[in-house]
Short mmCIF file of N, CA and C in Angstrom, two decimals:
data_model
loop_
_atom_site.label_atom_id
_atom_site.label_comp_id
_atom_site.label_asym_id
_atom_site.label_seq_id
_atom_site.Cartn_x
_atom_site.Cartn_y
_atom_site.Cartn_z
N UNK O 1489 263.68 284.63 99.33
CA UNK O 1489 264.07 285.94 99.78
C UNK O 1489 263.93 286.97 98.65
N UNK O 1490 264.38 286.63 97.45
CA UNK O 1490 264.31 287.58 96.34
C UNK O 1490 262.95 287.57 95.66
N UNK O 1491 262.24 286.42 95.72
CA UNK O 1491 260.90 286.29 95.17
C UNK O 1491 260.82 286.69 93.70
N UNK O 1492 261.70 286.12 92.88
CA UNK O 1492 261.71 286.40 91.45
C UNK O 1492 261.53 285.09 90.70
N UNK O 1493 260.50 285.02 89.86
CA UNK O 1493 260.27 283.81 89.07
C UNK O 1493 261.35 283.68 88.01
N UNK O 1494 261.75 282.45 87.74
CA UNK O 1494 262.74 282.19 86.70
C UNK O 1494 264.17 282.37 87.16
N UNK O 1495 264.39 282.59 88.46
CA UNK O 1495 265.73 282.82 88.99
C UNK O 1495 266.11 281.69 89.93
N UNK O 1496 267.35 281.26 89.83
CA UNK O 1496 267.91 280.27 90.74
C UNK O 1496 269.03 280.94 91.52
N UNK O 1497 268.97 280.85 92.85
CA UNK O 1497 270.02 281.42 93.69
C UNK O 1497 271.11 280.37 93.87
N UNK O 1498 272.33 280.72 93.48
CA UNK O 1498 273.45 279.79 93.58
C UNK O 1498 274.24 279.97 94.87
N UNK O 1499 274.33 281.22 95.35
CA UNK O 1499 275.16 281.50 96.51
C UNK O 1499 274.75 282.85 97.08
N UNK O 1500 274.94 283.02 98.38
CA UNK O 1500 274.68 284.32 99.02
C UNK O 1500 275.75 284.52 100.09
N UNK O 1501 276.28 285.74 100.15
CA UNK O 1501 277.29 286.05 101.16
C UNK O 1501 277.32 287.55 101.41
N UNK O 1502 277.83 287.90 102.57
CA UNK O 1502 277.95 289.30 102.94
C UNK O 1502 279.33 289.78 102.50
N UNK O 1503 279.34 290.82 101.67
CA UNK O 1503 280.59 291.38 101.16
C UNK O 1503 280.89 292.65 101.94
N UNK O 1504 282.04 292.65 102.58
CA UNK O 1504 282.46 293.81 103.36
C UNK O 1504 283.90 294.13 102.99
N UNK O 1505 284.16 295.39 102.70
CA UNK O 1505 285.52 295.81 102.39
C UNK O 1505 285.67 297.28 102.74
N UNK O 1506 286.90 297.73 102.89
CA UNK O 1506 287.10 299.15 103.19
C UNK O 1506 286.67 300.07 102.06
N UNK O 1507 286.50 299.53 100.85
CA UNK O 1507 286.10 300.34 99.71
C UNK O 1507 284.59 300.61 99.68
N UNK O 1508 283.83 299.87 100.49
CA UNK O 1508 282.38 300.05 100.53
C UNK O 1508 281.99 300.79 101.80
N UNK O 1509 281.01 301.69 101.70
CA UNK O 1509 280.60 302.42 102.89
C UNK O 1509 279.91 301.52 103.92
N UNK O 1510 279.32 300.43 103.45
CA UNK O 1510 278.65 299.49 104.34
C UNK O 1510 278.61 298.11 103.68
N UNK O 1511 278.45 297.05 104.47
CA UNK O 1511 278.39 295.70 103.89
C UNK O 1511 277.19 295.53 102.96
N UNK O 1512 277.34 294.65 101.99
CA UNK O 1512 276.28 294.36 101.01
C UNK O 1512 276.05 292.86 100.98
N UNK O 1513 274.79 292.46 100.93
CA UNK O 1513 274.43 291.06 100.75
C UNK O 1513 274.48 290.77 99.26
N UNK O 1514 275.50 290.03 98.82
CA UNK O 1514 275.66 289.68 97.40
C UNK O 1514 275.04 288.32 97.17
N UNK O 1515 274.14 288.23 96.21
CA UNK O 1515 273.46 286.99 95.88
C UNK O 1515 273.82 286.63 94.44
N UNK O 1516 274.45 285.47 94.26
CA UNK O 1516 274.80 285.03 92.90
C UNK O 1516 273.61 284.25 92.35
N UNK O 1517 273.13 284.67 91.20
CA UNK O 1517 271.92 284.11 90.61
C UNK O 1517 272.16 283.71 89.16
N UNK O 1518 271.22 282.93 88.65
CA UNK O 1518 271.22 282.58 87.23
C UNK O 1518 269.78 282.31 86.82
N UNK O 1519 269.48 282.45 85.52
CA UNK O 1519 268.13 282.10 85.06
C UNK O 1519 267.96 280.59 85.08
N UNK O 1520 266.72 280.14 85.17
CA UNK O 1520 266.44 278.71 85.10
C UNK O 1520 266.88 278.18 83.73
N UNK O 1521 267.12 276.87 83.68
CA UNK O 1521 267.59 276.25 82.44
C UNK O 1521 266.55 276.42 81.33
N UNK O 1522 267.02 276.43 80.13
CA UNK O 1522 266.15 276.57 78.97
C UNK O 1522 266.86 277.40 77.93
N UNK O 1523 266.22 277.54 76.80
CA UNK O 1523 266.82 278.34 75.74
C UNK O 1523 266.89 279.80 76.16
N UNK O 1524 267.89 280.48 75.66
CA UNK O 1524 268.06 281.89 75.97
C UNK O 1524 267.03 282.72 75.22
N UNK O 1525 266.68 283.86 75.81
CA UNK O 1525 265.78 284.80 75.14
C UNK O 1525 266.58 286.04 74.76
N UNK O 1526 266.34 286.51 73.57
CA UNK O 1526 267.02 287.71 73.08
C UNK O 1526 266.56 288.91 73.91
N UNK O 1527 267.50 289.75 74.32
CA UNK O 1527 267.15 290.92 75.13
C UNK O 1527 266.51 292.01 74.27
N UNK O 1528 266.55 291.88 72.96
CA UNK O 1528 265.94 292.88 72.08
C UNK O 1528 264.53 292.49 71.65
N UNK O 1529 264.35 291.25 71.18
CA UNK O 1529 263.04 290.86 70.66
C UNK O 1529 262.28 289.92 71.60
N UNK O 1530 262.95 289.30 72.57
CA UNK O 1530 262.29 288.41 73.53
C UNK O 1530 262.07 286.99 73.04
N UNK O 1531 262.49 286.68 71.82
CA UNK O 1531 262.29 285.33 71.28
C UNK O 1531 263.39 284.39 71.77
N UNK O 1532 263.06 283.11 71.83
CA UNK O 1532 264.05 282.10 72.21
C UNK O 1532 265.06 281.94 71.08
N UNK O 1533 266.33 281.93 71.47
CA UNK O 1533 267.42 281.82 70.50
C UNK O 1533 268.49 280.90 71.03
N UNK O 1534 269.22 280.24 70.13
CA UNK O 1534 270.34 279.41 70.61
C UNK O 1534 271.44 280.29 71.17
N UNK O 1535 272.20 279.74 72.09
CA UNK O 1535 273.27 280.50 72.72
C UNK O 1535 274.48 280.65 71.83
N UNK O 1536 275.24 281.70 72.07
CA UNK O 1536 276.47 281.95 71.34
C UNK O 1536 277.66 281.55 72.22
N UNK O 1537 277.69 282.06 73.44
CA UNK O 1537 278.71 281.67 74.42
C UNK O 1537 278.22 282.06 75.81
N UNK O 1538 279.05 281.83 76.81
CA UNK O 1538 278.66 282.15 78.19
C UNK O 1538 278.98 283.59 78.55
N UNK O 1539 279.55 284.32 77.63
CA UNK O 1539 279.89 285.71 77.91
C UNK O 1539 281.09 285.79 78.84
N UNK O 1540 281.39 286.96 79.29
CA UNK O 1540 282.52 287.15 80.19
C UNK O 1540 282.21 288.19 81.24
N UNK O 1541 283.03 288.22 82.25
CA UNK O 1541 282.86 289.22 83.29
C UNK O 1541 281.71 288.93 84.22
N UNK O 1542 281.40 289.91 85.04
CA UNK O 1542 280.33 289.79 86.02
C UNK O 1542 279.32 290.89 85.77
N UNK O 1543 278.04 290.56 85.85
CA UNK O 1543 276.98 291.56 85.77
C UNK O 1543 276.29 291.62 87.11
N UNK O 1544 275.96 292.83 87.54
CA UNK O 1544 275.30 293.01 88.84
C UNK O 1544 274.09 293.92 88.69
N UNK O 1545 273.07 293.60 89.49
CA UNK O 1545 271.86 294.42 89.53
C UNK O 1545 271.57 294.73 90.99
N UNK O 1546 271.15 295.93 91.25
CA UNK O 1546 270.75 296.31 92.61
C UNK O 1546 269.33 295.84 92.83
N UNK O 1547 269.10 295.17 93.96
CA UNK O 1547 267.78 294.67 94.31
C UNK O 1547 267.26 295.44 95.51
N UNK O 1548 266.03 295.19 95.88
CA UNK O 1548 265.45 295.85 97.06
C UNK O 1548 266.23 295.46 98.30
N UNK O 1549 266.32 296.40 99.24
CA UNK O 1549 267.01 296.12 100.49
C UNK O 1549 266.30 295.00 101.25
N UNK O 1550 267.09 294.25 102.01
CA UNK O 1550 266.57 293.15 102.82
C UNK O 1550 266.86 293.52 104.27
N UNK O 1551 265.88 294.11 104.94
CA UNK O 1551 266.11 294.61 106.29
C UNK O 1551 267.11 295.75 106.25
N UNK O 1552 268.20 295.61 106.97
CA UNK O 1552 269.22 296.67 107.00
C UNK O 1552 270.30 296.44 105.95
N UNK O 1553 270.19 295.39 105.15
CA UNK O 1553 271.22 295.07 104.16
C UNK O 1553 270.82 295.56 102.78
N UNK O 1554 271.77 296.15 102.08
CA UNK O 1554 271.59 296.40 100.65
C UNK O 1554 271.82 295.07 99.96
N UNK O 1555 271.08 294.82 98.90
CA UNK O 1555 271.18 293.54 98.20
C UNK O 1555 271.60 293.76 96.76
N UNK O 1556 272.60 293.01 96.33
CA UNK O 1556 273.04 293.02 94.95
C UNK O 1556 272.91 291.63 94.37
N UNK O 1557 272.26 291.51 93.22
CA UNK O 1557 272.15 290.23 92.53
C UNK O 1557 273.16 290.24 91.40
N UNK O 1558 273.92 289.17 91.26
CA UNK O 1558 274.95 289.15 90.23
C UNK O 1558 275.10 287.79 89.59
N UNK O 1559 275.69 287.79 88.41
CA UNK O 1559 275.99 286.57 87.66
C UNK O 1559 277.45 286.60 87.28
N UNK O 1560 278.07 285.44 87.31
CA UNK O 1560 279.47 285.35 86.88
C UNK O 1560 279.59 285.57 85.38
N UNK O 1561 278.71 284.96 84.63
CA UNK O 1561 278.77 285.08 83.18
C UNK O 1561 277.42 285.55 82.66
N UNK O 1562 277.44 286.46 81.73
CA UNK O 1562 276.22 286.93 81.09
C UNK O 1562 276.15 286.26 79.73
N UNK O 1563 275.32 285.22 79.63
CA UNK O 1563 275.22 284.46 78.39
C UNK O 1563 274.82 285.38 77.24
N UNK O 1564 275.29 285.01 76.06
CA UNK O 1564 274.97 285.80 74.87
C UNK O 1564 274.34 284.89 73.83
N UNK O 1565 273.47 285.49 73.01
CA UNK O 1565 272.81 284.77 71.94
C UNK O 1565 272.97 285.51 70.63
N UNK O 1566 272.48 284.86 69.56
CA UNK O 1566 272.62 285.46 68.23
C UNK O 1566 271.25 285.54 67.57
N UNK O 1567 270.55 286.68 67.71
CA UNK O 1567 269.31 286.84 66.96
C UNK O 1567 269.62 287.16 65.51
N UNK O 1568 268.75 286.77 64.59
CA UNK O 1568 269.01 287.03 63.18
C UNK O 1568 269.18 288.52 62.88
N UNK O 1569 270.27 288.86 62.22
CA UNK O 1569 270.50 290.23 61.78
C UNK O 1569 270.90 291.22 62.85
N UNK O 1570 271.06 290.77 64.10
CA UNK O 1570 271.36 291.73 65.17
C UNK O 1570 272.78 291.56 65.72
N UNK O 1571 273.49 290.53 65.30
CA UNK O 1571 274.81 290.27 65.87
C UNK O 1571 274.67 289.58 67.22
N UNK O 1572 275.72 289.59 67.99
CA UNK O 1572 275.73 288.93 69.29
C UNK O 1572 275.21 289.91 70.34
N UNK O 1573 274.19 289.49 71.10
CA UNK O 1573 273.62 290.33 72.16
C UNK O 1573 273.55 289.55 73.46
N UNK O 1574 273.57 290.27 74.58
CA UNK O 1574 273.44 289.63 75.89
C UNK O 1574 272.02 289.11 76.03
N UNK O 1575 271.89 287.90 76.56
CA UNK O 1575 270.57 287.29 76.73
C UNK O 1575 269.78 288.02 77.81
N UNK O 1576 268.47 288.01 77.66
CA UNK O 1576 267.58 288.63 78.65
C UNK O 1576 267.60 287.81 79.94
N UNK O 1577 267.38 288.47 81.05
CA UNK O 1577 267.24 287.80 82.34
C UNK O 1577 265.85 288.11 82.87
N UNK O 1578 265.24 287.19 83.62
CA UNK O 1578 263.85 287.39 84.06
C UNK O 1578 263.69 288.44 85.16
N UNK O 1579 264.77 288.90 85.75
CA UNK O 1579 264.66 289.81 86.89
C UNK O 1579 264.96 291.26 86.56
N UNK O 1580 265.37 291.57 85.33
CA UNK O 1580 265.71 292.96 85.00
C UNK O 1580 265.40 293.28 83.55
N UNK O 1581 265.14 294.55 83.29
CA UNK O 1581 264.95 295.01 81.92
C UNK O 1581 266.32 295.04 81.23
N UNK O 1582 266.35 294.86 79.92
CA UNK O 1582 267.62 294.92 79.20
C UNK O 1582 268.32 296.26 79.41
N UNK O 1583 269.60 296.20 79.73
CA UNK O 1583 270.39 297.40 79.92
C UNK O 1583 270.29 298.04 81.30
N UNK O 1584 269.40 297.55 82.16
CA UNK O 1584 269.23 298.16 83.47
C UNK O 1584 270.22 297.58 84.48
N UNK O 1585 270.63 298.40 85.44
CA UNK O 1585 271.49 297.94 86.53
C UNK O 1585 270.68 297.63 87.78
N UNK O 1586 269.34 297.64 87.65
CA UNK O 1586 268.45 297.41 88.78
C UNK O 1586 267.46 296.31 88.45
N UNK O 1587 267.01 295.55 89.47
CA UNK O 1587 265.99 294.53 89.23
C UNK O 1587 264.65 295.21 88.98
N UNK O 1588 263.73 294.46 88.38
CA UNK O 1588 262.40 295.01 88.13
C UNK O 1588 261.71 295.41 89.43
N UNK O 1589 261.89 294.60 90.49
CA UNK O 1589 261.27 294.91 91.78
C UNK O 1589 261.81 296.22 92.34
N UNK O 1590 263.12 296.46 92.22
CA UNK O 1590 263.70 297.71 92.71
C UNK O 1590 263.13 298.89 91.93
N UNK O 1591 263.04 298.74 90.61
CA UNK O 1591 262.51 299.83 89.79
C UNK O 1591 261.05 300.10 90.11
N UNK O 1592 260.26 299.04 90.35
CA UNK O 1592 258.85 299.23 90.70
C UNK O 1592 258.72 299.95 92.03
N UNK O 1593 259.55 299.57 93.00
CA UNK O 1593 259.52 300.24 94.31
C UNK O 1593 259.88 301.71 94.17
N UNK O 1594 260.92 302.00 93.41
CA UNK O 1594 261.35 303.38 93.20
C UNK O 1594 260.24 304.18 92.52
N UNK O 1595 259.64 303.62 91.49
CA UNK O 1595 258.58 304.33 90.76
C UNK O 1595 257.38 304.59 91.67
N UNK O 1596 257.01 303.61 92.48
CA UNK O 1596 255.88 303.81 93.40
C UNK O 1596 256.21 304.89 94.42
N UNK O 1597 257.41 304.84 94.99
CA UNK O 1597 257.80 305.85 95.97
C UNK O 1597 257.78 307.26 95.37
N UNK O 1598 258.10 307.37 94.09
CA UNK O 1598 258.09 308.68 93.44
C UNK O 1598 256.67 309.24 93.33
N UNK O 1599 255.64 308.38 93.45
CA UNK O 1599 254.26 308.87 93.41
C UNK O 1599 253.82 309.45 94.75
N UNK O 1600 254.53 309.11 95.84
CA UNK O 1600 254.12 309.57 97.17
C UNK O 1600 255.16 310.45 97.85
N UNK O 1601 256.33 310.62 97.23
CA UNK O 1601 257.38 311.45 97.82
C UNK O 1601 258.16 312.13 96.71
N UNK O 1602 258.93 313.14 97.09
CA UNK O 1602 259.71 313.84 96.07
C UNK O 1602 260.99 313.06 95.74
N UNK O 1603 261.62 313.47 94.67
CA UNK O 1603 262.78 312.75 94.12
C UNK O 1603 263.95 312.71 95.11
N UNK O 1604 264.17 313.79 95.82
CA UNK O 1604 265.27 313.84 96.79
C UNK O 1604 265.03 312.85 97.93
N UNK O 1605 263.82 312.78 98.43
CA UNK O 1605 263.48 311.85 99.51
C UNK O 1605 263.65 310.41 99.05
N UNK O 1606 263.15 310.10 97.85
CA UNK O 1606 263.26 308.73 97.32
C UNK O 1606 264.71 308.34 97.12
N UNK O 1607 265.51 309.23 96.56
CA UNK O 1607 266.92 308.89 96.33
C UNK O 1607 267.64 308.65 97.65
N UNK O 1608 267.33 309.40 98.69
CA UNK O 1608 267.94 309.18 99.99
C UNK O 1608 267.48 307.89 100.63
N UNK O 1609 266.20 307.59 100.50
CA UNK O 1609 265.64 306.37 101.08
C UNK O 1609 266.21 305.11 100.43
N UNK O 1610 266.37 305.15 99.10
CA UNK O 1610 266.86 303.98 98.36
C UNK O 1610 268.39 303.97 98.20
N UNK O 1611 269.06 305.01 98.65
CA UNK O 1611 270.52 305.11 98.55
C UNK O 1611 270.99 305.06 97.10
N UNK O 1612 270.32 305.85 96.25
CA UNK O 1612 270.74 306.01 94.86
C UNK O 1612 270.87 307.50 94.59
N UNK O 1613 271.53 307.83 93.51
CA UNK O 1613 271.67 309.24 93.13
C UNK O 1613 270.31 309.83 92.78
N UNK O 1614 270.19 311.12 93.00
CA UNK O 1614 268.95 311.84 92.71
C UNK O 1614 268.52 311.62 91.27
N UNK O 1615 269.47 311.75 90.35
CA UNK O 1615 269.18 311.58 88.93
C UNK O 1615 268.77 310.14 88.60
N UNK O 1616 269.39 309.18 89.28
CA UNK O 1616 269.05 307.77 89.06
C UNK O 1616 267.60 307.50 89.42
N UNK O 1617 267.14 308.03 90.55
CA UNK O 1617 265.74 307.84 90.95
C UNK O 1617 264.79 308.38 89.88
N UNK O 1618 265.09 309.55 89.36
CA UNK O 1618 264.26 310.13 88.30
C UNK O 1618 264.29 309.32 87.02
N UNK O 1619 265.48 308.85 86.65
CA UNK O 1619 265.62 308.03 85.43
C UNK O 1619 264.83 306.73 85.56
N UNK O 1620 264.90 306.09 86.72
CA UNK O 1620 264.16 304.84 86.93
C UNK O 1620 262.66 305.08 86.82
N UNK O 1621 262.17 306.12 87.48
CA UNK O 1621 260.73 306.42 87.43
C UNK O 1621 260.29 306.72 85.99
N UNK O 1622 261.09 307.47 85.27
CA UNK O 1622 260.76 307.82 83.88
C UNK O 1622 260.74 306.56 83.01
N UNK O 1623 261.76 305.70 83.15
CA UNK O 1623 261.83 304.47 82.37
C UNK O 1623 260.68 303.54 82.73
N UNK O 1624 260.39 303.42 84.01
CA UNK O 1624 259.31 302.53 84.47
C UNK O 1624 257.97 302.99 83.93
N UNK O 1625 257.76 304.30 83.89
CA UNK O 1625 256.50 304.85 83.36
C UNK O 1625 256.30 304.45 81.90
N UNK O 1626 257.38 304.44 81.12
CA UNK O 1626 257.27 304.12 79.70
C UNK O 1626 257.20 302.63 79.41
N UNK O 1627 257.77 301.78 80.28
CA UNK O 1627 257.74 300.34 80.04
C UNK O 1627 256.51 299.67 80.62
N UNK O 1628 255.81 300.32 81.56
CA UNK O 1628 254.66 299.68 82.20
C UNK O 1628 253.36 299.94 81.47
N UNK O 1629 253.40 300.71 80.42
CA UNK O 1629 252.16 301.03 79.68
C UNK O 1629 251.72 299.91 78.82
#
């Protein structure tokens, strides 16, 4: 369903609450086993710990459902001279709250429609759509 290499789906469920405007399909994911990659340099590094908290990324909609990919723990590694950093994940750029597929879709839509239309279609803020397109333009070169 998510079609992301290097990702293992652990669980999927529909999350509905009065705090959300509409139900969301939450998918709990993790990277495939192996050494962690530093989110700064991309090299394989030994792990430091499993991290804490939950990290979530917005993925492309699945039919009428919004999709969120999340992990219970964000593993951390120790690259030389950089301190402890969150390990890279194969489905998102470091520091992004969106999957690579979502960002690619947003950037493509920005080539055929205006920013207001894209933000409404993807259910993100107007500024977020512009930021994603700008970031995608600089990372895809």
